[in-house]
Amino acid sequence: MDLPSFGHVFQTLLDSRNLFFDAMMLTLQLTVVSIIFGIVIGLFFALLKISNIKILGYISDAYVYLIRGTPLIVQIFILYFGISGIFLIPDFWAAALALAFHNGAYIAEIFRGTIQAVDQGQMEAGRSLGMTKSLAMRRIILPQAFRRSLPPLGNQFIIGLKDSSLAAFISMNELFNVATTLGSNNFDEMTYLIIVAIYYLLLVALLTWVVNSIEKKLAVSDR
Amino acid sequence: MTEKEMIRTNNLNKCFGELHVLKDINITVYESDVVCLIGASGSGKSTLLRCLNYLERKNSGSIVLEGKEVDFKKDSVNEVRQKVGMVFQHFNLFPHMTVLENVIEAPIHVKKIPKAQAVKEAKELLGKVGLDDKMDVYPSKLSGGQKQRVAIARALAMKPDIMLFDEPTSALDPELVGEVLSTMKELAEEGMTMIVVTHEMGFAREVADWIVYMDEGRIIEKANPDDFFTNPKEERTKEFLKTTALK
Ligand SMILES: Nc1ncnc2c1ncn2[C@@H]1O[C@H](COP(=O)(O)OP(=O)(O)OP(=O)(O)O)[C@@H](O)[C@H]1O
Ligand SMILES: [Mg+2]
């Protein structure tokens, strides 16, 4: 198969922009929703893990093991076919939740590491001022841990964005699905794959920019 | 004159696993007393201070705070801690907050006093430790001596009845030690009850009302500074003073 010419790709990119626009918005929605829920889930399991209660730690370990130990596509299918067999769940939420639980496991590990990396003296200083453990966690430890989490979180966001392409397999019309469909309908797979790669690169650039600006904003105390 | 008893321990014991770190510690500190706790490394000075602030849990014995025995089951440790301020060797300032935010954090979120009032009091305290011009700076921009003075202001903001200092000048460059010691001296002159772990013998001699010498988890000798330095009673104290005099 010959590579399509630059002019052809460019022309197709322009012509298909309306078709891709909706797909891009869906990919973005899937990514943002799954990241936000993933952060909540990740924080929850990270806190379970660092709690002094053993059984909660085991629960957290089990979750991380299950998620990291199985392919994302299997998780998506289980959620899609499994859950929607029991009660009706919109396709979008099946995909978003599967992605959120998947991201959550990795984000839990990120938070666990950065929380534990905050100097012990910080908690002691908070406690010595009369703070409860949870207040010190919320006001002293988590803000510092969160800042250190940003670079690895940014990385996880990019992975999450690309992983959202697997939602194509439960017929979500996100970027990848639209690209393969258009490609086979027009007998021009390569052109559309190149185009979809460009969209992903744009989204990654956007995400990177967002993460970097948050990081800069939070770094004031280092200046 | 009967002095008010601020803190007392009765046969306090603390073990880390097999390691018996505090052995039957009996110590009484009265209002406005400055007690300097000295002793070799590993003798248990930090552990004693940390027990007094419940950062470590005692194994046996009791701690009586202002005439009231503290019971872990009944009393909220967090309330007890508000009466006891602590200053650490490594400052432990909150790096993500400005100097002012460090000082008002606990008054606002623990004591729930209005922000305006907390800010006003914090500014006064920072003025007292000579740092009112650094209010809006982050800790990373301060020298060690300045950090420690902020840490002192932060502890004072909770209006504690007793202040504990664990080697407050040990992490400082020599030329910065003086500013922290003079802040502490002022505090002592204002009548604050203080327990200070220190290797600064000059400070101990000048400011302390009592010197307590610890060795291997026991209190060996308690005396006023003059007697302690010129006329120690215990053999081990004499040995210790010989080694420190050499420094
Ligand atoms: N959390 C801990 N777990 C186990 N052992 C500990 C712990 N904290 C202190 N120890 C041990 O307890 C003993 C007393 O320690 P402590 O820190 O109270 O000594 P110190 O008198 O403050 O010494 P230094 O002058 O070096 O600060 C030491 O042997 C130390 O190793
Ligand atoms: Mg010590």
Short mmCIF file of C-alpha atoms and ligand atoms in Angstrom, two decimals:
data_model
loop_
_atom_site.label_atom_id
_atom_site.label_comp_id
_atom_site.label_asym_id
_atom_site.label_seq_id
_atom_site.Cartn_x
_atom_site.Cartn_y
_atom_site.Cartn_z
CA MET A 1 0.00 0.00 0.00
CA ASP A 2 1.33 3.39 -0.96
CA LEU A 3 1.42 6.22 1.54
CA PRO A 4 -1.18 8.87 0.70
CA SER A 5 0.24 12.17 -0.53
CA PHE A 6 0.45 15.14 1.79
CA GLY A 7 -2.03 17.09 -0.28
CA HIS A 8 -4.54 14.27 -0.19
CA VAL A 9 -4.28 13.88 3.57
CA PHE A 10 -4.62 17.62 4.05
CA GLN A 11 -7.65 17.82 1.79
CA THR A 12 -9.31 14.86 3.52
CA LEU A 13 -8.52 16.40 6.91
CA LEU A 14 -10.38 19.54 5.90
CA ASP A 15 -13.29 17.71 4.30
CA SER A 16 -13.84 15.39 7.23
CA ARG A 17 -13.48 17.98 9.96
CA ASN A 18 -17.21 18.01 10.80
CA LEU A 19 -17.29 14.24 11.08
CA PHE A 20 -14.24 14.21 13.31
CA PHE A 21 -15.28 17.14 15.43
CA ASP A 22 -18.03 15.25 17.25
CA ALA A 23 -15.72 12.27 17.65
CA MET A 24 -13.04 14.47 19.13
CA MET A 25 -15.50 15.96 21.59
CA LEU A 26 -16.58 12.48 22.62
CA THR A 27 -12.98 11.37 23.11
CA LEU A 28 -12.33 14.49 25.15
CA GLN A 29 -15.43 13.91 27.27
CA LEU A 30 -14.53 10.28 27.87
CA THR A 31 -11.02 11.29 28.85
CA VAL A 32 -11.94 14.16 31.14
CA VAL A 33 -14.74 12.29 32.87
CA SER A 34 -12.62 9.19 33.35
CA ILE A 35 -9.72 11.25 34.68
CA ILE A 36 -11.85 13.16 37.16
CA PHE A 37 -13.50 9.99 38.43
CA GLY A 38 -10.13 8.25 38.26
CA ILE A 39 -8.65 10.87 40.58
CA VAL A 40 -11.47 10.43 43.08
CA ILE A 41 -11.18 6.65 42.92
CA GLY A 42 -7.39 6.81 43.04
CA LEU A 43 -7.38 9.11 46.07
CA PHE A 44 -9.88 6.88 47.83
CA PHE A 45 -7.81 3.73 47.36
CA ALA A 46 -4.56 5.54 48.17
CA LEU A 47 -6.06 6.66 51.49
CA LEU A 48 -7.27 3.12 52.18
CA LYS A 49 -3.78 1.88 51.54
CA ILE A 50 -2.07 4.32 53.91
CA SER A 51 -4.70 3.98 56.64
CA ASN A 52 -3.52 2.01 59.64
CA ILE A 53 -6.28 -0.52 59.18
CA LYS A 54 -4.85 -3.64 57.59
CA ILE A 55 -8.02 -4.93 55.96
CA LEU A 56 -8.52 -1.63 54.11
CA GLY A 57 -4.96 -1.86 52.85
CA TYR A 58 -5.66 -5.35 51.50
CA ILE A 59 -8.79 -4.12 49.74
CA SER A 60 -6.73 -1.43 48.06
CA ASP A 61 -4.03 -3.94 47.09
CA ALA A 62 -6.63 -6.27 45.61
CA TYR A 63 -8.16 -3.51 43.52
CA VAL A 64 -4.83 -2.37 42.14
CA TYR A 65 -3.85 -5.97 41.40
CA LEU A 66 -7.09 -6.76 39.60
CA ILE A 67 -6.94 -3.68 37.42
CA ARG A 68 -3.26 -3.80 36.64
CA GLY A 69 -3.38 -7.53 36.12
CA THR A 70 -6.03 -7.57 33.39
CA PRO A 71 -6.21 -5.91 29.98
CA LEU A 72 -8.27 -2.75 29.73
CA ILE A 73 -10.30 -4.16 26.86
CA VAL A 74 -11.40 -7.05 29.10
CA GLN A 75 -12.42 -4.59 31.80
CA ILE A 76 -14.41 -2.55 29.32
CA PHE A 77 -16.23 -5.62 28.00
CA ILE A 78 -16.94 -6.90 31.51
CA LEU A 79 -18.43 -3.56 32.51
CA TYR A 80 -20.30 -3.17 29.24
CA PHE A 81 -21.76 -6.64 28.90
CA GLY A 82 -21.78 -7.54 32.57
CA ILE A 83 -23.28 -4.45 34.11
CA SER A 84 -25.60 -3.53 31.29
CA GLY A 85 -27.01 -7.03 31.55
CA ILE A 86 -28.05 -6.33 35.13
CA PHE A 87 -29.27 -2.77 34.83
CA LEU A 88 -29.28 -0.42 31.92
CA ILE A 89 -26.25 1.80 31.78
CA PRO A 90 -25.64 4.14 28.85
CA ASP A 91 -22.72 3.15 26.63
CA PHE A 92 -20.92 6.38 27.45
CA TRP A 93 -20.97 5.64 31.15
CA ALA A 94 -19.95 2.02 30.69
CA ALA A 95 -16.89 3.20 28.81
CA ALA A 96 -16.21 6.18 31.09
CA LEU A 97 -16.49 4.11 34.26
CA ALA A 98 -14.32 1.32 32.91
CA LEU A 99 -11.68 3.90 31.98
CA ALA A 100 -12.09 5.63 35.34
CA PHE A 101 -11.58 2.42 37.32
CA HIS A 102 -8.65 1.58 35.12
CA ASN A 103 -7.00 4.97 35.53
CA GLY A 104 -7.92 4.94 39.21
CA ALA A 105 -5.63 2.02 39.96
CA TYR A 106 -2.63 3.76 38.45
CA ILE A 107 -3.56 7.08 40.04
CA ALA A 108 -3.92 5.34 43.43
CA GLU A 109 -0.34 4.18 43.12
CA ILE A 110 0.78 7.70 42.18
CA PHE A 111 -0.96 9.25 45.18
CA ARG A 112 0.22 6.55 47.57
CA GLY A 113 3.80 7.22 46.56
CA THR A 114 3.64 10.99 46.80
CA ILE A 115 1.70 10.98 50.10
CA GLN A 116 4.29 8.69 51.63
CA ALA A 117 7.06 10.87 50.24
CA VAL A 118 5.91 13.90 52.25
CA ASP A 119 8.25 14.32 55.20
CA GLN A 120 6.95 12.71 58.41
CA GLY A 121 7.72 15.94 60.23
CA GLN A 122 4.86 17.63 58.37
CA MET A 123 2.25 15.40 59.96
CA GLU A 124 3.94 15.77 63.34
CA ALA A 125 4.00 19.54 63.06
CA GLY A 126 0.30 19.52 62.19
CA ARG A 127 -0.56 17.18 65.04
CA SER A 128 1.53 19.18 67.49
CA LEU A 129 -0.63 22.21 66.65
CA GLY A 130 -3.70 20.26 67.71
CA MET A 131 -4.86 19.16 64.26
CA THR A 132 -6.67 15.87 63.92
CA LYS A 133 -5.10 13.34 61.61
CA SER A 134 -7.69 13.97 58.91
CA LEU A 135 -7.37 17.75 59.12
CA ALA A 136 -3.59 17.51 58.85
CA MET A 137 -4.00 15.13 55.93
CA ARG A 138 -6.35 17.50 54.15
CA ARG A 139 -4.59 20.80 54.86
CA ILE A 140 -0.93 19.80 55.11
CA ILE A 141 -0.14 16.47 53.48
CA LEU A 142 -2.47 16.21 50.49
CA PRO A 143 -1.71 19.66 49.01
CA GLN A 144 1.99 18.82 49.04
CA ALA A 145 1.42 15.31 47.73
CA PHE A 146 -0.88 16.55 44.99
CA ARG A 147 1.73 18.96 43.71
CA ARG A 148 4.29 16.22 43.44
CA SER A 149 1.70 14.02 41.74
CA LEU A 150 1.18 16.39 38.84
CA PRO A 151 3.99 15.20 36.55
CA PRO A 152 3.07 11.50 36.84
CA LEU A 153 -0.63 12.41 36.69
CA GLY A 154 -0.01 14.31 33.47
CA ASN A 155 1.59 11.19 32.10
CA GLN A 156 -1.37 9.09 33.21
CA PHE A 157 -3.77 11.56 31.53
CA ILE A 158 -2.02 11.07 28.22
CA ILE A 159 -2.20 7.30 28.60
CA GLY A 160 -5.88 7.64 29.52
CA LEU A 161 -6.57 9.72 26.45
CA LYS A 162 -5.07 7.13 24.16
CA ASP A 163 -6.71 4.25 26.04
CA SER A 164 -10.10 5.83 25.40
CA SER A 165 -9.71 4.58 21.82
CA LEU A 166 -10.63 1.12 23.14
CA ALA A 167 -14.16 2.43 23.69
CA ALA A 168 -14.50 1.96 19.94
CA PHE A 169 -15.00 -1.73 20.67
CA ILE A 170 -18.26 -1.03 22.45
CA SER A 171 -19.27 1.08 19.48
CA MET A 172 -18.67 4.51 20.94
CA ASN A 173 -18.22 6.90 18.06
CA GLU A 174 -15.03 8.36 19.41
CA LEU A 175 -12.01 9.30 17.30
CA PHE A 176 -10.62 5.88 16.59
CA ASN A 177 -13.98 4.35 15.70
CA VAL A 178 -14.83 7.19 13.31
CA ALA A 179 -11.42 6.94 11.68
CA THR A 180 -11.66 3.19 11.02
CA THR A 181 -15.25 3.47 9.83
CA LEU A 182 -14.49 6.33 7.43
CA GLY A 183 -11.32 4.57 6.31
CA SER A 184 -13.07 1.38 5.29
CA ASN A 185 -16.08 3.13 3.80
CA ASN A 186 -13.80 5.17 1.55
CA PHE A 187 -11.26 2.37 0.96
CA ASP A 188 -8.64 4.80 2.30
CA GLU A 189 -7.62 3.45 5.72
CA MET A 190 -4.16 4.95 5.82
CA THR A 191 -5.30 8.52 5.22
CA TYR A 192 -7.82 8.36 8.02
CA LEU A 193 -5.35 6.73 10.41
CA ILE A 194 -2.91 9.55 9.79
CA ILE A 195 -5.68 12.05 10.36
CA VAL A 196 -6.75 10.45 13.62
CA ALA A 197 -3.13 10.41 14.79
CA ILE A 198 -3.06 14.17 14.19
CA TYR A 199 -6.16 14.61 16.33
CA TYR A 200 -4.64 12.58 19.14
CA LEU A 201 -1.44 14.59 18.97
CA LEU A 202 -3.47 17.80 19.19
CA LEU A 203 -5.34 16.55 22.22
CA VAL A 204 -2.14 15.41 23.90
CA ALA A 205 -0.64 18.85 23.31
CA LEU A 206 -3.73 20.43 24.84
CA LEU A 207 -3.62 18.15 27.89
CA THR A 208 0.09 18.73 28.37
CA TRP A 209 -0.48 22.45 28.26
CA VAL A 210 -3.25 22.26 30.87
CA VAL A 211 -1.13 20.13 33.22
CA ASN A 212 1.88 22.39 32.78
CA SER A 213 -0.07 25.51 33.58
CA ILE A 214 -1.52 23.95 36.73
CA GLU A 215 1.98 22.88 37.71
CA LYS A 216 3.32 26.38 37.19
CA LYS A 217 0.52 27.90 39.19
CA LEU A 218 1.14 25.55 42.11
CA ALA A 219 4.89 26.03 42.04
CA VAL A 220 4.79 29.57 43.44
CA SER A 221 6.15 28.44 46.81
CA ASP A 222 9.31 27.13 45.17
CA ARG A 223 10.18 30.44 43.62
CA MET B 1 4.41 31.10 97.53
CA THR B 2 2.93 28.00 95.97
CA GLU B 3 3.88 27.55 92.39
CA LYS B 4 1.47 26.19 89.84
CA GLU B 5 2.40 22.77 88.56
CA MET B 6 2.30 22.74 84.75
CA ILE B 7 3.43 19.27 83.81
CA ARG B 8 4.45 16.23 85.79
CA THR B 9 5.35 12.69 84.89
CA ASN B 10 5.10 9.75 87.26
CA ASN B 11 7.32 6.77 86.51
CA LEU B 12 7.03 7.31 82.78
CA ASN B 13 8.33 4.42 80.71
CA LYS B 14 8.69 4.11 76.99
CA CYS B 15 9.95 1.21 74.92
CA PHE B 16 10.53 0.83 71.22
CA GLY B 17 10.09 -2.92 70.92
CA GLU B 18 12.87 -4.40 73.00
CA LEU B 19 14.60 -1.07 73.44
CA HIS B 20 13.76 0.51 76.80
CA VAL B 21 14.25 4.20 76.02
CA LEU B 22 12.69 5.99 79.01
CA LYS B 23 13.04 4.46 82.45
CA ASP B 24 10.87 5.67 85.32
CA ILE B 25 11.02 9.32 84.42
CA ASN B 26 9.78 11.59 87.20
CA ILE B 27 9.88 15.23 86.35
CA THR B 28 7.85 18.20 87.50
CA VAL B 29 7.84 21.54 85.76
CA TYR B 30 6.27 24.58 87.41
CA GLU B 31 4.78 27.64 85.81
CA SER B 32 7.32 29.94 84.13
CA ASP B 33 10.12 27.48 84.68
CA VAL B 34 12.67 26.98 81.96
CA VAL B 35 14.03 23.46 82.06
CA CYS B 36 16.98 22.55 79.87
CA LEU B 37 17.25 18.87 79.10
CA ILE B 38 20.74 17.76 78.26
CA GLY B 39 22.46 14.45 77.72
CA ALA B 40 24.35 12.36 75.24
CA SER B 41 22.90 11.36 71.89
CA GLY B 42 20.44 8.51 72.25
CA SER B 43 19.79 9.15 75.94
CA GLY B 44 16.07 9.64 75.27
CA LYS B 45 15.66 13.42 75.36
CA SER B 46 13.64 13.67 72.16
CA THR B 47 11.55 10.68 73.13
CA LEU B 48 10.69 12.33 76.46
CA LEU B 49 9.57 15.54 74.73
CA ARG B 50 7.59 13.58 72.18
CA CYS B 51 5.84 11.65 74.94
CA LEU B 52 4.93 14.93 76.64
CA ASN B 53 3.27 16.00 73.39
CA TYR B 54 1.78 12.55 72.72
CA LEU B 55 3.66 12.15 69.47
CA GLU B 56 4.84 8.94 71.12
CA ARG B 57 2.61 6.87 73.31
CA LYS B 58 3.99 6.02 76.74
CA ASN B 59 4.08 2.40 77.84
CA SER B 60 3.45 2.98 81.53
CA GLY B 61 3.35 5.73 84.11
CA SER B 62 1.33 8.89 83.87
CA ILE B 63 1.50 12.42 82.56
CA VAL B 64 -0.27 15.11 84.54
CA LEU B 65 -0.96 18.32 82.69
CA GLU B 66 -1.92 21.32 84.79
CA GLY B 67 -3.09 19.10 87.59
CA LYS B 68 -5.11 16.77 85.39
CA GLU B 69 -4.00 13.32 84.41
CA VAL B 70 -4.32 12.80 80.69
CA ASP B 71 -6.20 9.65 79.83
CA PHE B 72 -5.88 8.53 76.23
CA LYS B 73 -9.27 6.94 76.27
CA LYS B 74 -11.21 9.85 77.67
CA ASP B 75 -9.34 12.95 76.64
CA SER B 76 -8.96 14.22 73.15
CA VAL B 77 -5.24 14.27 72.51
CA ASN B 78 -5.82 17.07 70.05
CA GLU B 79 -7.16 19.34 72.75
CA VAL B 80 -4.35 18.48 75.10
CA ARG B 81 -1.84 19.23 72.37
CA GLN B 82 -3.21 22.71 71.92
CA LYS B 83 -1.86 23.54 75.37
CA VAL B 84 1.59 22.23 74.52
CA GLY B 85 3.50 23.88 71.69
CA MET B 86 6.39 22.14 70.01
CA VAL B 87 9.36 23.41 68.04
CA PHE B 88 11.35 20.89 66.03
CA GLN B 89 14.98 20.63 65.08
CA HIS B 90 14.15 20.75 61.39
CA PHE B 91 11.49 23.48 61.71
CA ASN B 92 8.82 21.51 59.82
CA LEU B 93 7.25 24.61 58.36
CA PHE B 94 4.50 23.99 55.82
CA PRO B 95 6.28 24.65 52.52
CA HIS B 96 3.11 25.24 50.50
CA MET B 97 2.02 28.13 52.70
CA THR B 98 3.43 31.59 53.18
CA VAL B 99 4.89 32.59 56.52
CA LEU B 100 1.63 34.26 57.53
CA GLU B 101 -0.42 31.26 56.37
CA ASN B 102 1.79 28.96 58.42
CA VAL B 103 1.05 30.97 61.53
CA ILE B 104 -2.72 31.39 61.06
CA GLU B 105 -3.36 27.82 59.88
CA ALA B 106 -4.00 26.18 63.24
CA PRO B 107 -5.76 29.10 64.95
CA ILE B 108 -8.25 29.23 62.07
CA HIS B 109 -8.76 25.54 61.41
CA VAL B 110 -8.28 24.10 64.88
CA LYS B 111 -9.37 26.87 67.21
CA LYS B 112 -11.86 28.25 64.67
CA ILE B 113 -11.09 31.85 65.46
CA PRO B 114 -12.11 34.43 62.81
CA LYS B 115 -9.53 34.96 60.10
CA ALA B 116 -9.18 38.69 60.70
CA GLN B 117 -8.35 38.11 64.33
CA ALA B 118 -5.92 35.29 63.50
CA VAL B 119 -4.13 37.52 61.01
CA LYS B 120 -3.91 40.35 63.51
CA GLU B 121 -2.44 38.10 66.18
CA ALA B 122 -0.09 36.45 63.71
CA LYS B 123 1.26 39.82 62.63
CA GLU B 124 1.94 40.72 66.24
CA LEU B 125 3.74 37.42 66.81
CA LEU B 126 5.78 37.79 63.65
CA GLY B 127 6.70 41.29 64.76
CA LYS B 128 7.82 39.87 68.05
CA VAL B 129 10.17 37.38 66.40
CA GLY B 130 11.36 40.13 64.05
CA LEU B 131 9.87 38.77 60.83
CA ASP B 132 6.93 41.02 60.03
CA ASP B 133 8.62 41.94 56.74
CA LYS B 134 8.63 38.27 55.64
CA MET B 135 4.93 37.63 56.07
CA ASP B 136 4.12 36.90 52.44
CA VAL B 137 7.24 34.92 51.67
CA TYR B 138 7.32 31.14 51.30
CA PRO B 139 9.54 29.22 53.74
CA SER B 140 11.96 28.16 50.99
CA LYS B 141 13.10 31.77 50.81
CA LEU B 142 14.05 32.01 54.49
CA SER B 143 17.33 31.32 56.27
CA GLY B 144 17.37 28.55 58.87
CA GLY B 145 17.25 31.02 61.72
CA GLN B 146 14.27 32.80 60.19
CA LYS B 147 12.52 29.49 59.61
CA GLN B 148 12.94 28.52 63.23
CA ARG B 149 11.61 31.88 64.41
CA VAL B 150 8.54 31.40 62.18
CA ALA B 151 8.13 27.94 63.70
CA ILE B 152 8.22 29.50 67.17
CA ALA B 153 5.61 32.09 66.14
CA ARG B 154 3.47 29.32 64.64
CA ALA B 155 3.52 27.36 67.90
CA LEU B 156 2.83 30.49 69.97
CA ALA B 157 -0.18 31.34 67.81
CA MET B 158 -2.08 28.54 69.52
CA LYS B 159 -1.41 30.28 72.86
CA PRO B 160 0.09 27.21 74.49
CA ASP B 161 0.78 27.07 78.21
CA ILE B 162 3.98 25.12 77.73
CA MET B 163 6.52 25.18 74.92
CA LEU B 164 8.73 22.22 74.06
CA PHE B 165 11.89 22.74 72.01
CA ASP B 166 13.81 19.81 70.57
CA GLU B 167 17.30 21.00 69.69
CA PRO B 168 15.94 24.14 68.03
CA THR B 169 19.37 25.36 66.96
CA SER B 170 21.12 22.12 66.03
CA ALA B 171 20.32 22.37 62.34
CA LEU B 172 21.47 25.98 62.05
CA ASP B 173 24.67 27.51 60.80
CA PRO B 174 26.62 28.83 63.80
CA GLU B 175 26.04 32.47 62.90
CA LEU B 176 22.25 31.93 62.96
CA VAL B 177 22.07 30.28 66.36
CA GLY B 178 22.11 33.56 68.28
CA GLU B 179 18.93 35.02 66.79
CA VAL B 180 16.91 31.94 67.69
CA LEU B 181 18.32 31.72 71.20
CA SER B 182 17.56 35.38 71.87
CA THR B 183 13.98 34.86 70.70
CA MET B 184 13.72 31.97 73.13
CA LYS B 185 15.29 34.02 75.87
CA GLU B 186 12.70 36.75 75.40
CA LEU B 187 9.99 34.15 75.61
CA ALA B 188 11.46 32.84 78.85
CA GLU B 189 11.59 36.35 80.29
CA GLU B 190 7.92 36.82 79.48
CA GLY B 191 7.21 33.88 81.75
CA MET B 192 6.60 31.06 79.28
CA THR B 193 7.00 27.60 80.72
CA MET B 194 9.61 25.90 78.56
CA ILE B 195 11.33 22.56 78.24
CA VAL B 196 14.33 22.82 75.96
CA VAL B 197 16.51 20.02 74.69
CA THR B 198 19.77 21.68 73.77
CA HIS B 199 23.48 21.32 73.38
CA GLU B 200 23.96 25.07 73.88
CA MET B 201 25.49 25.06 77.33
CA GLY B 202 25.83 28.84 77.39
CA PHE B 203 22.12 29.23 76.82
CA ALA B 204 21.31 26.58 79.39
CA ARG B 205 23.47 28.26 81.97
CA GLU B 206 22.08 31.71 81.35
CA VAL B 207 18.39 31.07 80.81
CA ALA B 208 17.47 27.81 82.52
CA ASP B 209 15.96 27.62 85.98
CA TRP B 210 16.71 23.93 86.05
CA ILE B 211 19.06 21.66 84.23
CA VAL B 212 18.04 18.05 83.86
CA TYR B 213 20.73 15.63 82.82
CA MET B 214 19.66 12.37 81.19
CA ASP B 215 21.67 9.29 80.46
CA GLU B 216 20.50 5.95 79.04
CA GLY B 217 16.85 6.77 79.55
CA ARG B 218 17.10 7.92 83.16
CA ILE B 219 17.21 11.31 84.80
CA ILE B 220 20.57 11.36 86.52
CA GLU B 221 20.61 14.80 88.02
CA LYS B 222 18.37 17.84 88.29
CA ALA B 223 19.89 21.03 89.61
CA ASN B 224 19.93 24.76 89.11
CA PRO B 225 22.48 25.85 86.54
CA ASP B 226 25.09 27.18 88.95
CA ASP B 227 25.21 24.00 90.97
CA PHE B 228 25.00 21.86 87.90
CA PHE B 229 27.93 23.36 86.06
CA THR B 230 30.20 24.20 88.98
CA ASN B 231 29.30 21.54 91.48
CA PRO B 232 27.72 18.46 89.88
CA LYS B 233 26.88 15.70 92.33
CA GLU B 234 26.77 12.62 90.16
CA GLU B 235 29.78 10.92 88.72
CA ARG B 236 28.14 10.53 85.31
CA THR B 237 27.29 14.22 85.16
CA LYS B 238 30.93 15.08 85.81
CA GLU B 239 31.99 12.76 83.00
CA PHE B 240 29.48 14.34 80.64
CA LEU B 241 30.52 17.89 81.50
CA LYS B 242 34.14 16.99 80.86
CA THR B 243 33.31 15.83 77.34
CA THR B 244 31.21 18.88 76.54
CA ALA B 245 33.78 21.29 77.97
CA LEU B 246 36.23 19.97 75.42
CA LYS B 247 34.07 21.07 72.51
N1 LIG C 1 10.69 5.66 66.45
C1 LIG C 1 11.69 4.95 67.00
N2 LIG C 1 11.76 3.61 66.82
C2 LIG C 1 12.75 2.89 67.38
N3 LIG C 1 13.73 3.41 68.15
C3 LIG C 1 13.71 4.73 68.37
C4 LIG C 1 12.69 5.57 67.80
N4 LIG C 1 12.93 6.84 68.19
C5 LIG C 1 14.04 6.79 68.96
N5 LIG C 1 14.52 5.53 69.08
C6 LIG C 1 15.67 5.11 69.86
O1 LIG C 1 15.49 5.56 71.18
C7 LIG C 1 16.69 6.00 71.74
C8 LIG C 1 16.55 7.42 72.25
O2 LIG C 1 16.34 8.28 71.15
P1 LIG C 1 16.12 9.81 71.31
O3 LIG C 1 15.87 10.34 69.94
O4 LIG C 1 15.09 10.08 72.32
O5 LIG C 1 17.53 10.30 71.83
P2 LIG C 1 18.07 11.78 72.03
O6 LIG C 1 18.51 11.87 73.44
O7 LIG C 1 17.07 12.76 71.57
O8 LIG C 1 19.34 11.80 71.09
P3 LIG C 1 19.90 12.96 70.14
O9 LIG C 1 20.71 13.86 70.97
O10 LIG C 1 20.74 12.20 69.15
O11 LIG C 1 18.72 13.61 69.50
C9 LIG C 1 17.75 5.86 70.67
O12 LIG C 1 18.45 4.66 70.90
C10 LIG C 1 16.95 5.75 69.41
O13 LIG C 1 17.62 4.96 68.46
MG MG C 2 16.94 14.11 69.90
#
